[in-house]
Amino acid sequence: MRFKRAGFTLVELLVVIAIIGVLVGLLLPAVQAAREAARRMSCSNNFKQIGLAVHNYHSAYKQLPMQGSGTKSPTNSANAGVAGGGGGNNRILSSYLVGLLPFIEQQAVWEQISNPNNFMTNGNTPTIPWSAMGPVCWQRNYIPWSTELPALRCPSDPGTGLPAFGRTNYAACIGDGVDFTNDSFWNFNQGAWRNNQTWRHRRIQAAARGMFVLNKELKFRDVLDGLSNTIMGGEIATDLGDRDVRTDGINAPGDNATVRDNPLTCRPLRDPLRPNFWDPVQVAVWSGSTADNQNHNVTQKRGYNWSDGRALRTSFNTILPPNNEICQGGADGSAGVFTVSSRHQGGAHVLMGDGAVKFITDSIEAGASSAASVWLNGTNSAPPIANVPGSASPYGLWGALGTRASSEVIEEEL
């Protein structure tokens, strides 16, 4: 009698392994796509909740949350608190997200901010309690400013950790302008805060055409183009420390006026071999007092702290299409070109005034990207006739979506 052993031969085993490998190779991209689709849906839901919070805020206070609110010192003295921490004021630079905290189920964080408190991130006790509404947004020792809030993060964005603190992926729309869009109606002049400089008001009102204007109270009734036709917020990617052109806030070779007159001013500074990143050779001087060993500002980044109402951190304008470079006219806190961006494929989410969340592709019609933005020239030399106050946006459909009252008709469903 012959005895036959049960089992696989080596050839059969290799064939089975090969088949399994092929199936895994075919299935893995589908699994990754499904996971990204889930993350994208979660990101959209987060943004939807912020839109609902804005509407609830407006119902409660009869105005939109201010981009640039809070407290200011009567003498413009030290803003970050005295030695040892505590005290201070936030220099009316708090972002719109601060006021929304009670409306996105973050009442505990709001209570810490709206009342004096005695806690610091380093575990010490401040010399005097932090003032109500907190110190300036770049004060890392203030616990609320350093708190990561999942409701303000997109799951597709991997950014985490220092040197950022309190990241956010959701920014406010400030329109299609550059000129004076990061300037306040308030100005510390001759020993006091003043709100009576007519020329400053005229420049801001001419160029800041979005649903949010720094330090200005706005209401839904101010959106004459219709809430469903006007962008209220947009998604932004946070910086990963890799010189990404979408998140690394470099200074233009010029000033605010240079960027205002040509939004593509910073484009030649891209790496020709890796155009999604800045060229370290071309960008020879990176401004800022906090620098790493490559003389590169480590805090001048996109979405680095949700409490900061300045344009680089939590604002955007509808000039360049999504996922293009950002370019500011000067040091941290300057005006510039700041578009939306994301870690999703092919575009980014925007929040419309009526609370709807749309996905805008990188290929949206955006007019002439090199055209000067709309602004008011107070001298005898007028800007080009196409860019005087009240003009239609030079940036096509994308620019028209960013303006609240320019009487531009949106002829298509996004």
Coordinates of C-alpha atoms in Angstrom, one line a residue:
M1 CA 0.0 0.0 0.0
R2 CA 1.1 3.5 -0.8
F3 CA 0.6 6.3 1.8
K4 CA -0.1 9.8 0.4
R5 CA 0.8 12.8 2.6
A6 CA -1.7 15.7 2.7
G7 CA -0.3 19.2 2.2
F8 CA 0.7 21.9 -0.2
T9 CA 3.7 21.7 -2.5
L10 CA 6.1 24.7 -2.5
V11 CA 4.9 25.7 -5.9
E12 CA 1.2 25.8 -4.8
L13 CA 2.2 27.9 -1.7
L14 CA 4.1 30.4 -3.8
V15 CA 1.1 30.7 -6.2
V16 CA -1.3 31.4 -3.4
I17 CA 1.1 34.0 -1.9
A18 CA 1.4 35.7 -5.3
I19 CA -2.4 35.8 -5.7
I20 CA -2.8 37.2 -2.2
G21 CA -0.2 39.9 -3.0
V22 CA -1.9 40.9 -6.2
L23 CA -5.3 41.2 -4.4
V24 CA -3.8 43.3 -1.7
G25 CA -2.1 45.5 -4.3
L26 CA -5.5 46.0 -6.0
L27 CA -7.4 46.5 -2.8
L28 CA -5.0 48.8 -0.9
P29 CA -5.6 51.9 -3.1
A30 CA -9.3 51.4 -2.7
V31 CA -9.0 51.2 1.0
Q32 CA -6.9 54.3 1.2
A33 CA -9.4 56.2 -1.1
A34 CA -12.2 55.1 1.2
R35 CA -10.3 56.3 4.3
E36 CA -9.6 59.7 2.6
A37 CA -13.3 60.0 1.6
A38 CA -14.2 59.4 5.2
R39 CA -11.7 62.0 6.4
R40 CA -12.9 64.4 3.8
M41 CA -16.5 63.9 4.9
S42 CA -15.5 64.5 8.6
C43 CA -13.7 67.7 7.5
S44 CA -16.8 68.9 5.7
N45 CA -19.0 68.1 8.8
N46 CA -16.6 70.1 11.0
F47 CA -16.9 73.1 8.7
K48 CA -20.7 72.6 8.6
Q49 CA -20.8 72.9 12.4
I50 CA -18.8 76.1 12.2
G51 CA -21.3 77.5 9.7
L52 CA -24.1 76.6 12.0
A53 CA -22.3 78.2 14.9
V54 CA -21.9 81.4 13.0
H55 CA -25.7 81.5 12.3
N56 CA -26.5 80.8 15.9
Y57 CA -24.0 83.5 17.0
H58 CA -25.7 86.0 14.6
S59 CA -29.1 85.0 16.0
A60 CA -27.9 85.7 19.5
Y61 CA -25.9 88.9 19.0
K62 CA -27.4 90.3 15.7
Q63 CA -23.9 90.4 14.1
L64 CA -21.2 88.1 12.8
P65 CA -18.4 87.1 15.1
M66 CA -15.6 89.7 14.6
Q67 CA -12.3 88.8 13.0
G68 CA -10.1 90.9 15.3
S69 CA -11.8 91.5 18.6
G70 CA -11.0 91.6 22.3
T71 CA -9.1 94.1 24.5
K72 CA -6.4 96.8 24.1
S73 CA -4.2 98.7 26.4
P74 CA -4.9 102.4 26.9
T75 CA -1.2 103.0 26.6
N76 CA -0.3 100.4 24.0
S77 CA 2.1 99.0 26.6
A78 CA 3.4 95.4 26.9
N79 CA 0.8 93.1 25.4
A80 CA 2.0 89.7 26.4
G81 CA 1.8 90.1 30.1
V82 CA 4.3 91.2 32.8
A83 CA 7.4 89.2 33.8
G84 CA 6.3 85.9 35.1
G85 CA 3.1 85.9 33.1
G86 CA -0.3 87.3 33.8
G87 CA -2.1 90.5 32.9
G88 CA -1.8 91.8 29.4
N89 CA -4.3 92.4 26.6
N90 CA -4.9 90.8 23.2
R91 CA -4.5 94.0 21.2
I92 CA -7.9 93.4 19.5
L93 CA -6.5 90.6 17.4
S94 CA -8.6 87.6 18.5
S95 CA -9.9 85.6 15.6
Y96 CA -13.6 84.9 14.8
L97 CA -13.2 81.4 16.2
V98 CA -12.7 82.8 19.8
G99 CA -16.3 84.2 19.8
L100 CA -17.7 81.0 18.4
L101 CA -16.4 78.7 21.2
P102 CA -19.7 78.5 23.1
F103 CA -21.5 77.7 19.9
I104 CA -19.2 74.7 19.0
E105 CA -19.6 73.1 22.4
Q106 CA -16.4 74.6 23.9
Q107 CA -18.0 76.4 26.8
A108 CA -15.2 75.3 29.2
V109 CA -12.5 76.9 27.0
W110 CA -14.6 80.1 26.7
E111 CA -15.0 80.3 30.4
Q112 CA -11.2 80.2 30.8
I113 CA -10.8 83.0 28.3
S114 CA -13.6 85.3 29.4
N115 CA -12.5 85.3 33.0
P116 CA -9.2 86.0 34.7
N117 CA -7.3 82.7 35.4
N118 CA -4.1 81.7 37.2
F119 CA -2.7 78.9 35.0
M120 CA 0.2 78.6 32.7
T121 CA 1.3 76.0 30.2
N122 CA 4.7 75.6 31.9
G123 CA 3.0 74.7 35.2
N124 CA 3.9 77.9 37.0
T125 CA 1.5 80.4 38.6
P126 CA 1.4 83.8 36.9
T127 CA 2.5 86.8 38.9
I128 CA -0.9 88.3 38.5
P129 CA -4.0 86.6 36.9
W130 CA -4.3 86.7 33.1
S131 CA -6.7 89.4 32.2
A132 CA -10.2 88.5 30.9
M133 CA -10.1 87.8 27.2
G134 CA -6.5 86.8 27.5
P135 CA -3.1 88.2 26.3
V136 CA -1.9 88.4 22.8
C137 CA -2.5 85.3 20.7
W138 CA 1.2 84.5 20.4
Q139 CA 1.6 84.1 24.2
R140 CA 2.3 80.4 24.5
N141 CA 2.1 80.4 28.3
Y142 CA -1.6 81.1 28.1
I143 CA -3.3 77.7 28.2
P144 CA -6.4 78.4 26.1
W145 CA -4.3 79.7 23.2
S146 CA -2.3 76.4 23.3
T147 CA -5.3 74.1 23.4
E148 CA -5.8 71.9 20.4
L149 CA -9.5 71.7 19.5
P150 CA -10.6 68.7 17.3
A151 CA -13.6 70.7 16.1
L152 CA -11.1 73.1 14.4
R153 CA -9.0 70.5 12.7
C154 CA -9.4 68.6 9.4
P155 CA -8.6 64.9 9.9
S156 CA -6.7 64.9 6.6
D157 CA -4.2 67.4 7.8
P158 CA -1.3 65.6 9.6
G159 CA 0.2 68.8 11.1
T160 CA 0.8 68.6 14.8
G161 CA 3.2 69.7 17.6
L162 CA 5.6 72.5 18.0
P163 CA 6.5 75.2 17.0
A164 CA 2.7 75.5 16.3
F165 CA 0.2 75.7 19.1
G166 CA -3.5 75.5 18.8
R167 CA -3.7 74.8 15.0
T168 CA -6.8 75.3 12.9
N169 CA -7.8 74.4 9.3
Y170 CA -10.7 76.8 9.0
A171 CA -10.2 80.4 8.1
A172 CA -12.4 83.5 7.5
C173 CA -12.9 85.1 4.0
I174 CA -11.7 88.7 3.8
G175 CA -12.6 89.2 0.1
D176 CA -10.6 89.7 -3.0
G177 CA -8.3 92.5 -1.9
V178 CA -4.9 93.0 -0.5
D179 CA -4.6 96.7 0.3
F180 CA -5.1 97.4 4.1
T181 CA -6.9 94.1 4.6
N182 CA -4.7 93.3 7.6
D183 CA -5.1 96.8 9.0
S184 CA -7.4 97.9 11.7
F185 CA -9.8 100.9 11.8
W186 CA -8.1 101.5 15.2
N187 CA -4.6 103.0 15.3
F188 CA -2.4 103.9 18.2
N189 CA -1.4 107.5 17.5
Q190 CA -0.2 110.3 19.7
G191 CA -0.4 108.4 22.9
A192 CA -3.9 106.9 22.4
W193 CA -6.0 104.5 20.4
R194 CA -7.9 106.4 17.8
N195 CA -10.6 105.5 15.4
N196 CA -10.9 108.8 13.5
Q197 CA -8.5 108.6 10.6
T198 CA -10.7 109.1 7.6
W199 CA -8.1 108.1 5.0
R200 CA -7.6 104.8 6.9
H201 CA -11.3 104.0 6.9
R202 CA -11.6 104.8 3.2
R203 CA -8.7 102.5 2.3
I204 CA -10.0 99.6 4.3
Q205 CA -13.6 100.0 3.1
A206 CA -12.5 100.1 -0.5
A207 CA -10.3 96.9 -0.5
A208 CA -11.8 94.7 2.3
R209 CA -14.8 93.4 0.5
G210 CA -15.3 90.0 2.2
M211 CA -17.7 88.8 4.8
F212 CA -15.1 89.5 7.5
V213 CA -13.2 92.7 7.9
L214 CA -10.6 93.1 10.7
N215 CA -12.1 94.9 13.7
K216 CA -15.4 95.7 11.9
E217 CA -18.9 94.6 13.0
L218 CA -20.8 93.1 10.0
K219 CA -24.2 91.5 9.7
F220 CA -25.9 89.2 7.3
R221 CA -27.8 92.1 5.9
D222 CA -24.4 93.6 4.7
V223 CA -24.1 90.6 2.3
L224 CA -26.0 92.2 -0.6
D225 CA -24.8 89.6 -3.1
G226 CA -26.7 86.9 -1.2
L227 CA -25.5 84.4 1.4
S228 CA -25.6 81.5 -1.0
N229 CA -23.4 83.4 -3.5
T230 CA -20.8 84.6 -1.0
I231 CA -18.0 82.6 0.7
M232 CA -17.8 83.0 4.4
G233 CA -15.0 80.6 5.3
G234 CA -12.4 78.4 3.7
E235 CA -10.1 75.5 4.5
I236 CA -6.4 76.0 5.0
A237 CA -3.6 73.5 5.3
T238 CA -1.3 73.9 8.3
D239 CA 2.5 74.0 7.9
L240 CA 4.6 70.9 8.3
G241 CA 8.0 72.6 8.3
D242 CA 8.8 71.6 4.7
R243 CA 8.8 75.0 2.9
D244 CA 5.4 74.2 1.3
V245 CA 4.4 77.2 -0.8
R246 CA 0.8 77.0 0.5
T247 CA 1.7 77.2 4.2
D248 CA 5.1 78.8 4.6
G249 CA 4.6 82.6 4.9
I250 CA 7.5 84.2 3.1
N251 CA 7.9 87.9 2.6
A252 CA 7.7 89.2 -1.0
P253 CA 10.7 90.9 -2.6
G254 CA 9.0 94.2 -2.1
D255 CA 6.2 95.4 0.2
N256 CA 2.4 95.4 0.5
A257 CA 2.0 97.6 -2.6
T258 CA 4.2 95.2 -4.6
V259 CA 1.9 92.2 -3.8
R260 CA -1.2 94.3 -4.2
D261 CA -0.2 95.3 -7.7
N262 CA 0.9 91.8 -8.8
P263 CA -0.4 88.8 -6.7
L264 CA 2.2 86.6 -8.5
T265 CA 5.1 88.5 -7.0
C266 CA 6.4 85.5 -5.1
R267 CA 6.0 82.9 -7.9
P268 CA 9.6 83.2 -9.1
L269 CA 10.7 82.1 -5.7
R270 CA 9.4 78.6 -6.2
D271 CA 11.8 75.7 -6.6
P272 CA 11.9 75.0 -10.4
L273 CA 12.5 71.3 -9.7
R274 CA 9.9 71.0 -7.0
P275 CA 7.3 73.8 -7.7
N276 CA 5.2 73.0 -4.6
F277 CA 8.1 74.2 -2.4
W278 CA 10.0 77.4 -2.0
D279 CA 13.5 77.5 -3.5
P280 CA 16.0 77.9 -0.6
V281 CA 18.5 79.5 -2.9
Q282 CA 16.0 82.1 -4.3
V283 CA 14.6 82.8 -0.9
A284 CA 17.8 84.1 0.5
V285 CA 16.4 86.2 3.3
W286 CA 13.6 84.9 5.5
S287 CA 12.6 87.7 7.9
G288 CA 11.6 87.3 11.5
S289 CA 13.4 87.4 14.8
T290 CA 12.7 83.7 15.6
A291 CA 14.8 81.8 13.2
D292 CA 16.2 78.3 12.8
N293 CA 19.7 77.4 11.6
Q294 CA 18.7 78.3 8.0
N295 CA 17.6 81.8 9.0
H296 CA 14.0 80.8 8.3
N297 CA 11.2 82.1 10.4
V298 CA 9.7 79.2 12.3
T299 CA 6.5 80.9 13.5
Q300 CA 5.4 82.7 10.3
K301 CA 3.2 79.8 9.2
R302 CA -0.3 79.1 8.0
G303 CA -2.9 78.0 10.6
Y304 CA -0.5 77.9 13.5
N305 CA -2.8 79.3 16.2
W306 CA -6.6 79.4 16.0
S307 CA -6.9 82.5 18.3
D308 CA -4.8 84.8 16.0
G309 CA -7.0 87.0 13.8
R310 CA -4.2 88.1 11.5
A311 CA -4.5 87.2 7.8
L312 CA -1.7 84.7 7.6
R313 CA -3.1 82.6 10.5
T314 CA -6.9 82.5 10.1
S315 CA -7.9 84.5 7.0
F316 CA -7.8 84.1 3.2
N317 CA -8.6 86.1 0.1
T318 CA -10.1 84.9 -3.2
I319 CA -7.3 86.0 -5.5
L320 CA -5.2 83.0 -6.5
P321 CA -7.1 79.7 -7.0
P322 CA -7.0 77.0 -4.2
N323 CA -3.7 75.4 -3.3
N324 CA -1.5 78.2 -4.8
E325 CA 1.3 80.0 -3.0
I326 CA 0.9 82.5 -0.2
C327 CA 2.8 85.7 -0.4
Q328 CA 2.8 88.5 2.2
G329 CA 4.0 92.0 1.8
G330 CA 6.2 92.2 4.9
A331 CA 6.9 90.7 8.3
D332 CA 4.4 88.6 10.2
G333 CA 1.1 90.5 10.4
S334 CA 1.3 92.1 6.9
A335 CA -1.3 92.0 4.2
G336 CA -0.7 89.7 1.2
V337 CA -2.1 87.0 -0.9
F338 CA -3.5 84.1 1.2
T339 CA -5.6 81.5 -0.6
V340 CA -7.4 78.4 0.6
S341 CA -5.6 75.0 0.6
S342 CA -6.0 71.5 1.9
R343 CA -4.6 68.0 2.1
H344 CA -7.4 66.7 -0.1
Q345 CA -6.9 65.9 -3.7
G346 CA -7.7 68.6 -6.2
G347 CA -9.2 71.4 -4.2
A348 CA -10.4 72.6 -0.8
H349 CA -13.7 73.1 1.1
V350 CA -15.3 76.5 1.4
L351 CA -18.2 77.5 3.7
M352 CA -20.9 79.7 2.0
G353 CA -22.8 82.4 3.8
D354 CA -25.9 80.2 4.0
G355 CA -24.0 77.5 5.8
A356 CA -23.5 75.2 2.8
V357 CA -20.1 73.5 2.4
K358 CA -18.8 73.3 -1.1
F359 CA -15.6 71.7 -2.6
I360 CA -13.8 74.2 -4.8
T361 CA -11.4 72.6 -7.3
D362 CA -8.0 74.0 -8.1
S363 CA -9.2 74.7 -11.7
I364 CA -11.9 77.2 -10.7
E365 CA -12.1 80.2 -13.1
A366 CA -10.0 82.9 -11.4
G367 CA -9.6 85.6 -14.0
A368 CA -6.2 87.4 -14.4
S369 CA -4.1 86.3 -11.5
S370 CA -1.5 88.9 -12.2
A371 CA -4.0 91.8 -12.1
A372 CA -3.8 94.4 -9.4
S373 CA -6.5 94.1 -6.7
V374 CA -9.2 96.7 -6.1
W375 CA -8.0 99.6 -3.9
L376 CA -8.3 103.3 -3.3
N377 CA -5.4 105.5 -4.2
G378 CA -5.6 108.7 -2.2
T379 CA -3.0 110.5 -4.3
N380 CA -3.3 112.3 -7.6
S381 CA -2.3 109.2 -9.5
A382 CA -5.2 106.9 -9.8
P383 CA -5.0 103.1 -10.1
P384 CA -6.0 101.4 -13.4
I385 CA -9.6 102.2 -14.2
A386 CA -10.5 98.5 -13.9
N387 CA -9.4 98.4 -10.2
V388 CA -11.0 101.4 -8.6
P389 CA -13.4 100.9 -5.7
G390 CA -16.7 99.4 -6.7
S391 CA -15.2 97.5 -9.7
A392 CA -16.0 93.9 -10.4
S393 CA -13.5 91.5 -9.1
P394 CA -10.5 91.0 -11.5
Y395 CA -10.3 87.4 -10.4
G396 CA -13.3 85.9 -12.2
L397 CA -15.7 83.6 -10.5
W398 CA -13.4 82.9 -7.6
G399 CA -13.0 86.6 -6.9
A400 CA -16.7 87.3 -7.2
L401 CA -17.5 84.5 -4.7
G402 CA -15.3 86.3 -2.1
T403 CA -17.0 89.7 -2.3
R404 CA -20.1 90.5 -0.3
A405 CA -21.6 93.5 -2.1
S406 CA -20.2 93.9 -5.6
S407 CA -23.4 93.1 -7.5
E408 CA -21.7 90.2 -9.4
V409 CA -24.0 87.5 -10.7
I410 CA -23.0 83.9 -10.1
E411 CA -24.3 82.0 -13.2
E412 CA -23.5 78.4 -12.2
E413 CA -24.0 76.0 -9.3
L414 CA -20.7 75.1 -7.6

